[in-house]
Amino acid sequence: MLERHGIREPYFHVPNQIWAHKNHGVVLEALVQLRQQGKHPLVISTGQTDDYRDPEHFKQLLQRVAAAGLGERFRFLGMIDYAEVCVLMRNAMALVNPSLFEGWSTTVEEAKSLGKRLLLSNLPVHREQAPGLGAFFDPLREGELAEGLAAVLD
């Protein structure tokens, strides 16, 4: 399955819907910072790309990724079978949830069940859900996420 999706190296997984409040832009900015440090992690994103609240969001995100020259490092698979999402989660170096706000997160619960590392936005619900497995970052500070990604890489 990984080969079919062209994934041939260690990666981070962002298993959130690609909606504005899920904050994929901070992941992009963190990748820009890491590239300046000579680090080039792969990030795989899965989830619905259509957001009725902001119909242009995904298209604009793709344009930002392309403009930053990171199309090969920040890949979007969209909606895929849940069995494939599970394979991606299980094999990822860590899961990333950069949301600006969140309810009780299924992503966090799934990661906990797999014993996966988590890089989570510093939301009260994330702290409640994942106090032991989570490394937290301010969702408005890409530098904090870049540090978390680098720590996992190292």
Tab-separated table of C-alpha atoms in Angstrom:
chain	number	residue	atom	x	y	z
A	1	MET	CA	0.000	0.000	0.000
A	2	LEU	CA	2.822	2.413	0.841
A	3	GLU	CA	4.549	1.610	-2.448
A	4	ARG	CA	1.326	2.172	-4.378
A	5	HIS	CA	1.133	5.697	-2.916
A	6	GLY	CA	4.816	6.351	-3.657
A	7	ILE	CA	5.843	6.376	0.016
A	8	ARG	CA	9.377	5.006	0.186
A	9	GLU	CA	10.791	6.764	3.242
A	10	PRO	CA	9.849	7.575	6.833
A	11	TYR	CA	7.010	10.077	7.079
A	12	PHE	CA	4.674	12.019	9.332
A	13	HIS	CA	0.927	11.543	8.959
A	14	VAL	CA	-1.739	14.253	9.273
A	15	PRO	CA	-5.011	12.264	9.305
A	16	ASN	CA	-7.401	15.241	9.523
A	17	GLN	CA	-10.009	16.567	7.157
A	18	ILE	CA	-8.395	19.275	5.070
A	19	TRP	CA	-10.549	22.065	6.420
A	20	ALA	CA	-9.405	25.578	7.324
A	21	HIS	CA	-9.614	25.107	11.107
A	22	LYS	CA	-7.562	21.905	10.881
A	23	ASN	CA	-4.638	24.248	10.198
A	24	HIS	CA	-2.561	22.448	7.575
A	25	GLY	CA	-0.943	25.789	6.774
A	26	VAL	CA	1.156	25.613	9.946
A	27	VAL	CA	2.525	22.264	8.727
A	28	LEU	CA	3.505	23.889	5.434
A	29	GLU	CA	5.263	26.758	7.214
A	30	ALA	CA	7.073	24.325	9.524
A	31	LEU	CA	8.316	22.420	6.450
A	32	VAL	CA	9.597	25.694	4.968
A	33	GLN	CA	11.560	26.357	8.172
A	34	LEU	CA	12.962	22.828	8.259
A	35	ARG	CA	14.072	23.066	4.626
A	36	GLN	CA	16.076	26.175	5.578
A	37	GLN	CA	17.818	23.987	8.168
A	38	GLY	CA	18.602	21.313	5.572
A	39	LYS	CA	15.881	18.931	6.786
A	40	HIS	CA	13.320	17.557	4.365
A	41	PRO	CA	10.719	15.399	6.132
A	42	LEU	CA	7.879	13.830	4.216
A	43	VAL	CA	4.348	14.624	5.406
A	44	ILE	CA	1.371	12.600	4.186
A	45	SER	CA	-2.084	14.086	4.634
A	46	THR	CA	-5.338	12.181	4.347
A	47	GLY	CA	-8.936	13.247	4.700
A	48	GLN	CA	-11.751	15.014	2.954
A	49	THR	CA	-10.641	17.958	0.853
A	50	ASP	CA	-14.050	19.598	0.413
A	51	ASP	CA	-15.091	22.129	3.046
A	52	TYR	CA	-18.504	23.678	2.441
A	53	ARG	CA	-17.570	26.528	4.808
A	54	ASP	CA	-14.543	27.475	2.707
A	55	PRO	CA	-14.823	25.877	-0.768
A	56	GLU	CA	-11.529	27.395	-1.990
A	57	HIS	CA	-9.455	26.299	1.023
A	58	PHE	CA	-7.926	23.114	-0.403
A	59	LYS	CA	-7.148	24.706	-3.765
A	60	GLN	CA	-5.435	27.632	-2.015
A	61	LEU	CA	-3.472	25.259	0.233
A	62	LEU	CA	-2.248	23.321	-2.806
A	63	GLN	CA	-1.190	26.603	-4.434
A	64	ARG	CA	0.764	27.568	-1.302
A	65	VAL	CA	2.472	24.165	-1.217
A	66	ALA	CA	3.408	24.461	-4.901
A	67	ALA	CA	4.646	28.048	-4.485
A	68	ALA	CA	6.864	26.893	-1.606
A	69	GLY	CA	8.276	24.097	-3.797
A	70	LEU	CA	7.132	21.437	-1.347
A	71	GLY	CA	4.767	19.385	-3.494
A	72	GLU	CA	6.929	16.288	-3.098
A	73	ARG	CA	7.365	16.762	0.671
A	74	PHE	CA	3.760	17.584	1.656
A	75	ARG	CA	1.502	15.131	-0.136
A	76	PHE	CA	-2.281	14.937	-0.046
A	77	LEU	CA	-3.932	11.579	-0.624
A	78	GLY	CA	-7.482	12.807	0.061
A	79	MET	CA	-10.120	10.296	1.103
A	80	ILE	CA	-8.726	6.780	1.085
A	81	ASP	CA	-10.016	3.515	2.543
A	82	TYR	CA	-9.923	3.390	6.320
A	83	ALA	CA	-7.747	0.257	6.168
A	84	GLU	CA	-5.145	2.318	4.298
A	85	VAL	CA	-5.400	5.145	6.838
A	86	CYS	CA	-4.650	2.563	9.542
A	87	VAL	CA	-1.575	1.361	7.641
A	88	LEU	CA	-0.389	4.955	7.294
A	89	MET	CA	-0.906	5.601	11.003
A	90	ARG	CA	0.845	2.418	12.068
A	91	ASN	CA	3.901	3.082	9.907
A	92	ALA	CA	4.264	6.830	10.499
A	93	MET	CA	7.074	8.245	12.638
A	94	ALA	CA	4.401	10.329	14.373
A	95	LEU	CA	0.910	11.665	13.819
A	96	VAL	CA	0.347	15.409	13.639
A	97	ASN	CA	-2.841	17.222	14.632
A	98	PRO	CA	-2.367	20.996	14.209
A	99	SER	CA	-6.023	22.003	14.717
A	100	LEU	CA	-6.982	25.469	15.886
A	101	PHE	CA	-9.924	23.978	17.782
A	102	GLU	CA	-11.067	20.440	18.290
A	103	GLY	CA	-13.595	18.245	19.987
A	104	TRP	CA	-12.584	14.885	21.412
A	105	SER	CA	-10.181	13.766	18.676
A	106	THR	CA	-10.555	10.358	17.066
A	107	THR	CA	-7.063	10.816	15.625
A	108	VAL	CA	-5.606	11.048	19.116
A	109	GLU	CA	-7.528	7.996	20.313
A	110	GLU	CA	-6.388	5.958	17.308
A	111	ALA	CA	-2.790	7.030	17.822
A	112	LYS	CA	-2.982	6.082	21.502
A	113	SER	CA	-4.333	2.634	20.587
A	114	LEU	CA	-1.325	2.160	18.286
A	115	GLY	CA	1.199	3.584	20.771
A	116	LYS	CA	2.192	6.275	18.236
A	117	ARG	CA	3.927	9.529	18.997
A	118	LEU	CA	1.787	12.617	18.593
A	119	LEU	CA	2.572	16.219	17.749
A	120	LEU	CA	-0.504	18.117	18.869
A	121	SER	CA	-1.680	21.678	18.925
A	122	ASN	CA	-1.671	22.933	22.479
A	123	LEU	CA	-5.411	22.678	23.067
A	124	PRO	CA	-6.924	21.728	26.438
A	125	VAL	CA	-8.709	18.753	24.870
A	126	HIS	CA	-5.435	17.464	23.382
A	127	ARG	CA	-3.691	17.793	26.742
A	128	GLU	CA	-6.540	15.912	28.393
A	129	GLN	CA	-6.518	13.173	25.778
A	130	ALA	CA	-2.797	12.572	25.346
A	131	PRO	CA	-0.772	13.732	28.329
A	132	GLY	CA	1.814	10.944	27.984
A	133	LEU	CA	2.211	10.480	24.249
A	134	GLY	CA	1.826	14.055	23.113
A	135	ALA	CA	4.361	16.733	22.322
A	136	PHE	CA	2.515	20.030	22.155
A	137	PHE	CA	2.987	23.178	20.073
A	138	ASP	CA	1.209	26.492	19.697
A	139	PRO	CA	-0.883	26.089	16.514
A	140	LEU	CA	-0.038	29.658	15.502
A	141	ARG	CA	3.738	29.157	15.787
A	142	GLU	CA	5.188	27.107	12.978
A	143	GLY	CA	8.592	27.234	14.641
A	144	GLU	CA	7.302	25.182	17.552
A	145	LEU	CA	5.928	22.555	15.185
A	146	ALA	CA	9.201	22.593	13.219
A	147	GLU	CA	11.067	21.894	16.484
A	148	GLY	CA	8.736	18.983	17.235
A	149	LEU	CA	9.144	17.516	13.762
A	150	ALA	CA	12.934	17.905	13.988
A	151	ALA	CA	13.013	16.216	17.382
A	152	VAL	CA	11.235	13.178	15.947
A	153	LEU	CA	13.547	13.162	12.912
A	154	ASP	CA	16.623	13.287	15.123
